[in-house]
């Protein structure tokens, strides 16, 4: 069992939990994720790690209520436990294994959309701890939906907050701020964008135009999280990849976002899953959605 030591609602429908998981906390890196299960019959819920404390042996996760399982999960309090908490899964962010001196020469821009701010945080924090201050754009629909602003401010070089409705910070979507910063003379060698799929698609269209290599973190539907079921299949550079083992981070300019978004929708129904099974064959084995 994995005890929850802290549980709080950050804003409407978005929750933060700190969970005792010493083995994961000991070895996890920015970019990796965990799969949580509340009880033996519970759905497996993949969540990118938002923070880790190696001394305390805890992992912090942030999630949004999107269905019955996350609704149930939101009712858990400090002192309650998860039945399973598996990880660290997926590959760490590439920069973690880059030469530090070369990394210090790079100007990095992070673009975080909504709940995607949570997975961006450990990356920016890691860089800060290694003497690198990256620029960060955080976008939210409106002021009340903004999360982790203070935490991000403490580790970012420059933090640019945007709200779609102009209720706080800059007005408009994150893409507008990328355009404005570059027009103001900012230069970026690389961009990391994490948020809703549609945001990542449009950020990539813009950074392609601006010639800024861009990494995205994909969160398609996952079942086993170990490359067995095929649920998280995506196309990157025309090749089949599985986000759980080949990612979750990929070259954003190579990702087929339209296919990924369409597949997310199709996967939701039994008929859709049968269709994918017929279309994708063996790479879809086991990922029928009936796996508990
Ligand atoms: P949201 O819809 O509030 O969007 C957040 C920001 O993204 C917006 O404020 C805007 O600046 C930008 N954005 C949205 N659509 C855009 C567009 N068409 N063009 C340019 N910019 C755009 O975000 P939310 O409701 O917090 O997002 C929830 C979604 O994020 C869920 O689908 C969830 O699965 C996904 N998510 C992804 C990850 C990941 O690892 N990729 C992590 C957490 C959540
Ligand atoms: Fe990636 Fe099953 S979740 S293959």
Short mmCIF file of C-alpha atoms and ligand atoms in Angstrom, two decimals:
data_model
loop_
_atom_site.label_atom_id
_atom_site.label_comp_id
_atom_site.label_asym_id
_atom_site.label_seq_id
_atom_site.Cartn_x
_atom_site.Cartn_y
_atom_site.Cartn_z
CA UNK A 1 0.00 0.00 0.00
CA UNK A 2 1.17 3.54 -0.78
CA UNK A 3 0.12 6.08 1.81
CA UNK A 4 -1.06 9.56 0.84
CA UNK A 5 0.70 12.05 3.11
CA UNK A 6 -0.85 15.17 1.60
CA UNK A 7 -4.00 15.75 -0.44
CA UNK A 8 -5.28 19.13 -1.55
CA UNK A 9 -7.53 20.63 -4.20
CA UNK A 10 -5.38 23.13 -6.12
CA UNK A 11 -8.34 24.59 -7.95
CA UNK A 12 -11.71 23.41 -9.25
CA UNK A 13 -11.36 19.72 -10.17
CA UNK A 14 -7.55 19.71 -10.03
CA UNK A 15 -5.93 17.86 -7.11
CA UNK A 16 -2.41 17.42 -5.75
CA UNK A 17 -1.32 14.39 -3.75
CA UNK A 18 1.99 13.52 -2.14
CA UNK A 19 2.39 9.77 -1.85
CA UNK A 20 4.89 7.61 0.04
CA UNK A 21 6.71 5.61 -2.65
CA UNK A 22 10.35 5.47 -1.58
CA UNK A 23 11.59 3.15 -4.32
CA UNK A 24 10.20 5.38 -7.08
CA UNK A 25 11.39 8.57 -5.38
CA UNK A 26 14.90 7.14 -5.17
CA UNK A 27 15.35 6.66 -8.90
CA UNK A 28 12.78 8.72 -10.84
CA UNK A 29 13.80 11.52 -13.19
CA UNK A 30 11.90 14.44 -14.75
CA UNK A 31 9.70 13.29 -17.63
CA UNK A 32 8.78 9.91 -16.16
CA UNK A 33 5.35 8.81 -15.00
CA UNK A 34 3.63 6.42 -12.60
CA UNK A 35 0.49 4.32 -12.85
CA UNK A 36 -1.78 4.42 -9.78
CA UNK A 37 -4.59 2.07 -8.85
CA UNK A 38 -6.89 2.73 -5.93
CA UNK A 39 -7.88 -0.90 -5.31
CA UNK A 40 -7.64 -4.34 -6.89
CA UNK A 41 -10.47 -3.66 -9.33
CA UNK A 42 -9.50 -0.06 -9.94
CA UNK A 43 -8.62 1.49 -13.28
CA UNK A 44 -4.94 2.08 -13.94
CA UNK A 45 -4.37 5.83 -14.00
CA UNK A 46 -1.14 7.07 -15.64
CA UNK A 47 0.17 10.36 -14.26
CA UNK A 48 3.38 12.22 -15.00
CA UNK A 49 5.44 12.82 -11.87
CA UNK A 50 5.08 16.45 -10.72
CA UNK A 51 7.72 16.36 -7.98
CA UNK A 52 9.78 13.93 -5.93
CA UNK A 53 11.54 14.06 -2.60
CA UNK A 54 14.31 11.48 -2.38
CA UNK A 55 14.90 12.09 1.37
CA UNK A 56 11.24 11.79 2.36
CA UNK A 57 10.64 9.02 -0.18
CA UNK A 58 7.57 10.72 -1.68
CA UNK A 59 6.17 11.39 -5.13
CA UNK A 60 3.83 14.27 -5.93
CA UNK A 61 1.11 13.83 -8.54
CA UNK A 62 -1.42 16.31 -9.91
CA UNK A 63 -4.60 15.18 -11.62
CA UNK A 64 -7.82 16.56 -13.00
CA UNK A 65 -11.21 14.90 -12.60
CA UNK A 66 -12.01 13.56 -16.07
CA UNK A 67 -14.13 10.49 -15.26
CA UNK A 68 -15.37 8.11 -12.58
CA UNK A 69 -11.93 6.87 -11.49
CA UNK A 70 -10.37 10.30 -11.06
CA UNK A 71 -13.58 11.40 -9.30
CA UNK A 72 -13.10 8.53 -6.81
CA UNK A 73 -9.42 9.33 -6.52
CA UNK A 74 -10.24 12.93 -5.63
CA UNK A 75 -12.15 11.71 -2.58
CA UNK A 76 -8.98 10.18 -1.07
CA UNK A 77 -7.55 12.04 1.91
CA UNK A 78 -4.20 12.18 3.69
CA UNK A 79 -3.84 8.87 5.53
CA UNK A 80 -5.63 6.88 2.79
CA UNK A 81 -3.58 4.66 0.49
CA UNK A 82 -3.26 3.55 -3.13
CA UNK A 83 -3.31 -0.21 -3.72
CA UNK A 84 -0.70 0.11 -6.50
CA UNK A 85 1.68 2.89 -7.39
CA UNK A 86 3.99 1.66 -10.13
CA UNK A 87 6.99 3.45 -11.57
CA UNK A 88 9.09 5.17 -12.59
CA UNK A 89 7.77 4.40 -16.09
CA UNK A 90 8.77 5.82 -19.47
CA UNK A 91 12.01 7.50 -20.47
CA UNK A 92 13.42 10.49 -18.59
CA UNK A 93 13.59 13.86 -20.36
CA UNK A 94 16.49 13.83 -22.80
CA UNK A 95 18.28 16.83 -21.28
CA UNK A 96 18.88 14.90 -18.03
CA UNK A 97 21.59 12.88 -19.80
CA UNK A 98 23.00 15.76 -21.87
CA UNK A 99 26.39 17.26 -21.13
CA UNK A 100 25.71 19.89 -18.46
CA UNK A 101 28.11 22.48 -19.87
CA UNK A 102 26.54 22.16 -23.34
CA UNK A 103 23.09 22.39 -21.76
CA UNK A 104 24.07 25.62 -19.98
CA UNK A 105 24.75 27.18 -23.39
CA UNK A 106 21.21 26.43 -24.59
CA UNK A 107 18.32 28.83 -24.23
CA UNK A 108 15.31 26.72 -23.31
CA UNK A 109 11.64 27.61 -23.44
CA UNK A 110 8.99 25.56 -21.63
CA UNK A 111 5.35 25.88 -22.59
CA UNK A 112 2.87 24.51 -20.06
CA UNK A 113 -0.87 24.33 -20.73
CA UNK A 114 -3.38 23.87 -17.92
CA UNK A 115 -2.77 20.61 -16.01
CA UNK A 116 0.33 20.17 -18.19
CA UNK A 117 1.99 22.65 -15.82
CA UNK A 118 2.48 19.76 -13.38
CA UNK A 119 4.80 17.66 -15.61
CA UNK A 120 6.68 20.78 -16.72
CA UNK A 121 7.52 21.72 -13.11
CA UNK A 122 10.06 18.92 -12.29
CA UNK A 123 11.90 19.61 -15.54
CA UNK A 124 12.30 23.33 -14.87
CA UNK A 125 13.17 22.57 -11.22
CA UNK A 126 15.86 20.05 -12.26
CA UNK A 127 17.41 22.63 -14.61
CA UNK A 128 17.29 25.30 -11.89
CA UNK A 129 19.03 22.94 -9.45
CA UNK A 130 21.74 22.44 -12.07
CA UNK A 131 22.29 26.17 -12.56
CA UNK A 132 20.11 26.63 -15.66
CA UNK A 133 17.23 29.09 -15.65
CA UNK A 134 14.75 28.39 -18.43
CA UNK A 135 11.96 30.66 -19.63
CA UNK A 136 8.50 29.29 -18.94
CA UNK A 137 5.09 30.15 -20.39
CA UNK A 138 2.15 28.87 -18.37
CA UNK A 139 -1.29 29.09 -19.96
CA UNK A 140 -4.70 28.62 -18.37
CA UNK A 141 -8.23 29.24 -19.58
CA UNK A 142 -8.81 31.71 -16.77
CA UNK A 143 -7.12 32.99 -13.59
CA UNK A 144 -8.88 30.52 -11.29
CA UNK A 145 -7.57 27.53 -13.25
CA UNK A 146 -3.93 28.53 -12.96
CA UNK A 147 -1.88 26.05 -10.90
CA UNK A 148 1.62 25.96 -9.35
CA UNK A 149 2.36 29.60 -10.21
CA UNK A 150 4.45 30.29 -7.08
CA UNK A 151 6.33 27.00 -7.38
CA UNK A 152 7.14 27.68 -11.02
CA UNK A 153 8.16 31.27 -10.31
CA UNK A 154 10.74 29.97 -7.81
CA UNK A 155 12.54 27.81 -10.39
CA UNK A 156 11.99 29.58 -13.74
CA UNK A 157 14.31 32.18 -15.25
CA UNK A 158 11.38 34.23 -16.54
CA UNK A 159 7.79 33.18 -16.04
CA UNK A 160 5.11 34.38 -18.46
CA UNK A 161 1.55 33.65 -17.39
CA UNK A 162 -1.20 33.79 -19.99
CA UNK A 163 -4.96 33.38 -19.68
CA UNK A 164 -7.22 32.77 -22.65
CA UNK A 165 -9.77 35.27 -21.31
CA UNK A 166 -7.22 37.87 -20.22
CA UNK A 167 -8.28 37.64 -16.56
CA UNK A 168 -4.63 37.42 -15.41
CA UNK A 169 -1.20 37.91 -16.93
CA UNK A 170 -0.92 38.19 -20.69
CA UNK A 171 -4.09 37.78 -22.68
CA UNK A 172 -4.51 34.94 -25.18
CA UNK A 173 -3.20 31.44 -25.71
CA UNK A 174 0.36 30.26 -25.13
CA UNK A 175 1.10 30.38 -28.85
CA UNK A 176 0.52 34.14 -28.87
CA UNK A 177 3.12 34.60 -26.14
CA UNK A 178 5.68 32.44 -27.99
CA UNK A 179 5.18 34.67 -31.03
CA UNK A 180 5.41 37.85 -28.93
CA UNK A 181 8.60 36.77 -27.13
CA UNK A 182 10.35 35.94 -30.38
CA UNK A 183 9.14 39.22 -31.90
CA UNK A 184 10.54 41.01 -28.83
CA UNK A 185 13.96 39.56 -29.70
CA UNK A 186 14.11 36.40 -27.57
CA UNK A 187 16.01 33.49 -29.08
CA UNK A 188 15.37 29.87 -28.11
CA UNK A 189 17.43 26.81 -29.04
CA UNK A 190 14.81 24.39 -27.88
CA UNK A 191 11.22 24.28 -26.68
CA UNK A 192 9.40 21.75 -24.48
CA UNK A 193 5.60 21.88 -24.69
CA UNK A 194 3.29 19.90 -22.39
CA UNK A 195 -0.46 20.29 -22.17
CA UNK A 196 -3.58 19.30 -24.07
CA UNK A 197 -2.88 17.59 -27.39
CA UNK A 198 -4.44 20.46 -29.34
CA UNK A 199 -2.13 22.94 -27.61
CA UNK A 200 0.95 20.84 -28.38
CA UNK A 201 -0.14 20.59 -32.01
CA UNK A 202 -0.44 24.35 -32.40
CA UNK A 203 2.75 25.07 -30.45
CA UNK A 204 4.58 22.70 -32.82
CA UNK A 205 3.12 24.37 -35.90
CA UNK A 206 4.38 27.69 -34.59
CA UNK A 207 7.84 26.52 -33.47
CA UNK A 208 8.32 24.79 -36.82
CA UNK A 209 7.74 28.13 -38.48
CA UNK A 210 10.12 29.77 -36.01
CA UNK A 211 12.68 26.99 -36.48
CA UNK A 212 12.78 26.00 -32.79
CA UNK A 213 13.21 22.23 -32.19
CA UNK A 214 10.38 21.13 -29.90
CA UNK A 215 9.81 18.23 -27.54
CA UNK A 216 6.29 17.27 -26.48
CA UNK A 217 5.07 14.86 -23.80
CA UNK A 218 2.23 12.70 -25.07
CA UNK A 219 -0.42 11.28 -22.79
CA UNK A 220 -2.58 9.00 -24.91
CA UNK A 221 -4.76 6.38 -23.23
CA UNK A 222 -2.57 3.84 -21.46
CA UNK A 223 -3.46 0.44 -20.02
CA UNK A 224 -0.40 -1.55 -18.94
CA UNK A 225 2.25 1.16 -19.32
CA UNK A 226 4.89 -1.40 -20.28
CA UNK A 227 4.56 -1.62 -24.07
CA UNK A 228 2.43 -4.77 -24.08
CA UNK A 229 -1.09 -3.65 -24.89
CA UNK A 230 -0.73 -1.16 -27.72
CA UNK A 231 -3.22 1.30 -26.22
CA UNK A 232 -0.80 4.22 -26.32
CA UNK A 233 0.23 3.76 -29.95
CA UNK A 234 1.22 6.96 -31.79
CA UNK A 235 2.90 7.79 -35.09
CA UNK A 236 6.14 9.74 -34.92
CA UNK A 237 8.02 10.46 -38.13
CA UNK A 238 5.82 7.90 -39.88
CA UNK A 239 6.86 5.14 -37.45
CA UNK A 240 4.74 3.38 -34.85
CA UNK A 241 5.78 4.28 -31.30
CA UNK A 242 4.34 3.47 -27.90
CA UNK A 243 4.22 6.48 -25.62
CA UNK A 244 4.68 4.42 -22.45
CA UNK A 245 8.01 2.88 -23.41
CA UNK A 246 9.33 4.92 -26.36
CA UNK A 247 8.20 8.19 -24.77
CA UNK A 248 6.30 9.89 -23.33
CA UNK A 249 8.50 12.62 -24.86
CA UNK A 250 8.93 12.86 -28.62
CA UNK A 251 10.10 15.26 -31.30
CA UNK A 252 6.94 17.37 -31.61
CA UNK A 253 7.63 18.25 -35.23
CA UNK A 254 7.42 14.54 -36.11
CA UNK A 255 4.26 13.65 -34.17
CA UNK A 256 1.05 12.98 -36.07
CA UNK A 257 -1.23 14.90 -33.71
CA UNK A 258 -4.37 14.57 -35.82
CA UNK A 259 -4.11 10.80 -35.82
CA UNK A 260 -3.34 10.75 -32.08
CA UNK A 261 -6.37 12.91 -31.24
CA UNK A 262 -8.64 10.87 -33.50
CA UNK A 263 -7.36 7.64 -31.96
CA UNK A 264 -8.07 8.96 -28.43
CA UNK A 265 -11.70 9.43 -29.42
CA UNK A 266 -12.04 6.08 -31.21
CA UNK A 267 -10.51 4.22 -28.25
CA UNK A 268 -13.31 5.34 -25.92
CA UNK A 269 -15.95 2.90 -27.21
CA UNK A 270 -15.96 -0.90 -27.46
CA UNK A 271 -16.78 -0.57 -31.16
CA UNK A 272 -13.87 1.81 -31.62
CA UNK A 273 -11.48 -0.54 -29.86
CA UNK A 274 -12.64 -3.43 -32.06
CA UNK A 275 -12.04 -1.22 -35.09
CA UNK A 276 -8.51 -0.40 -33.91
CA UNK A 277 -7.82 -4.06 -33.24
CA UNK A 278 -8.82 -4.96 -36.80
CA UNK A 279 -6.80 -2.06 -38.20
CA UNK A 280 -3.67 -2.30 -36.06
CA UNK A 281 -3.46 -6.06 -35.58
CA UNK A 282 -1.03 -7.53 -33.13
CA UNK A 283 0.28 -4.27 -31.76
CA UNK A 284 -3.14 -3.87 -30.26
CA UNK A 285 -3.13 -7.20 -28.40
CA UNK A 286 -4.47 -7.06 -24.87
CA UNK A 287 -5.37 -3.39 -25.11
CA UNK A 288 -9.01 -4.14 -25.63
CA UNK A 289 -10.11 -1.90 -22.82
CA UNK A 290 -11.41 -4.88 -20.89
CA UNK A 291 -8.12 -5.27 -19.09
CA UNK A 292 -8.64 -4.16 -15.54
P1 LIG B 1 -6.79 23.89 -21.27
O1 LIG B 1 -7.77 23.38 -22.25
O2 LIG B 1 -7.22 24.78 -20.18
O3 LIG B 1 -5.58 24.54 -22.09
C1 LIG B 1 -4.46 25.03 -21.44
C2 LIG B 1 -3.82 26.07 -22.30
O4 LIG B 1 -3.38 25.47 -23.52
C3 LIG B 1 -4.74 27.20 -22.72
O5 LIG B 1 -4.83 28.17 -21.73
C4 LIG B 1 -4.05 27.71 -23.97
O6 LIG B 1 -3.06 28.64 -23.68
C5 LIG B 1 -3.42 26.45 -24.53
N1 LIG B 1 -4.22 25.98 -25.66
C6 LIG B 1 -5.36 25.25 -25.62
N2 LIG B 1 -5.83 25.06 -26.88
C7 LIG B 1 -4.96 25.69 -27.71
C8 LIG B 1 -4.89 25.88 -29.11
N3 LIG B 1 -5.81 25.37 -29.93
N4 LIG B 1 -3.86 26.59 -29.60
C9 LIG B 1 -2.91 27.10 -28.81
N5 LIG B 1 -2.91 26.97 -27.47
C10 LIG B 1 -3.92 26.27 -26.92
O7 LIG B 1 -6.01 22.70 -20.58
P2 LIG B 1 -6.55 21.70 -19.50
O8 LIG B 1 -8.03 21.67 -19.46
O9 LIG B 1 -5.81 21.85 -18.26
O10 LIG B 1 -6.03 20.40 -20.24
C11 LIG B 1 -6.49 19.21 -19.98
C12 LIG B 1 -5.88 18.28 -21.00
O11 LIG B 1 -4.45 18.27 -20.85
C13 LIG B 1 -6.36 16.89 -20.82
O12 LIG B 1 -6.75 16.41 -22.09
C14 LIG B 1 -5.13 16.16 -20.33
O13 LIG B 1 -5.14 14.85 -20.80
C15 LIG B 1 -4.01 16.96 -20.91
N6 LIG B 1 -2.78 16.81 -20.14
C16 LIG B 1 -1.67 16.46 -20.84
C17 LIG B 1 -0.51 16.20 -20.16
C18 LIG B 1 0.66 15.74 -20.93
O14 LIG B 1 1.55 15.13 -20.36
N7 LIG B 1 0.73 16.01 -22.21
C19 LIG B 1 -0.44 16.35 -18.80
C20 LIG B 1 -1.57 16.77 -18.13
C21 LIG B 1 -2.74 17.00 -18.82
FE1 LIG B 2 1.65 1.60 -23.80
FE2 LIG B 2 0.05 -0.44 -23.25
S1 LIG B 2 0.06 1.50 -22.36
S2 LIG B 2 1.55 -0.32 -24.81
#
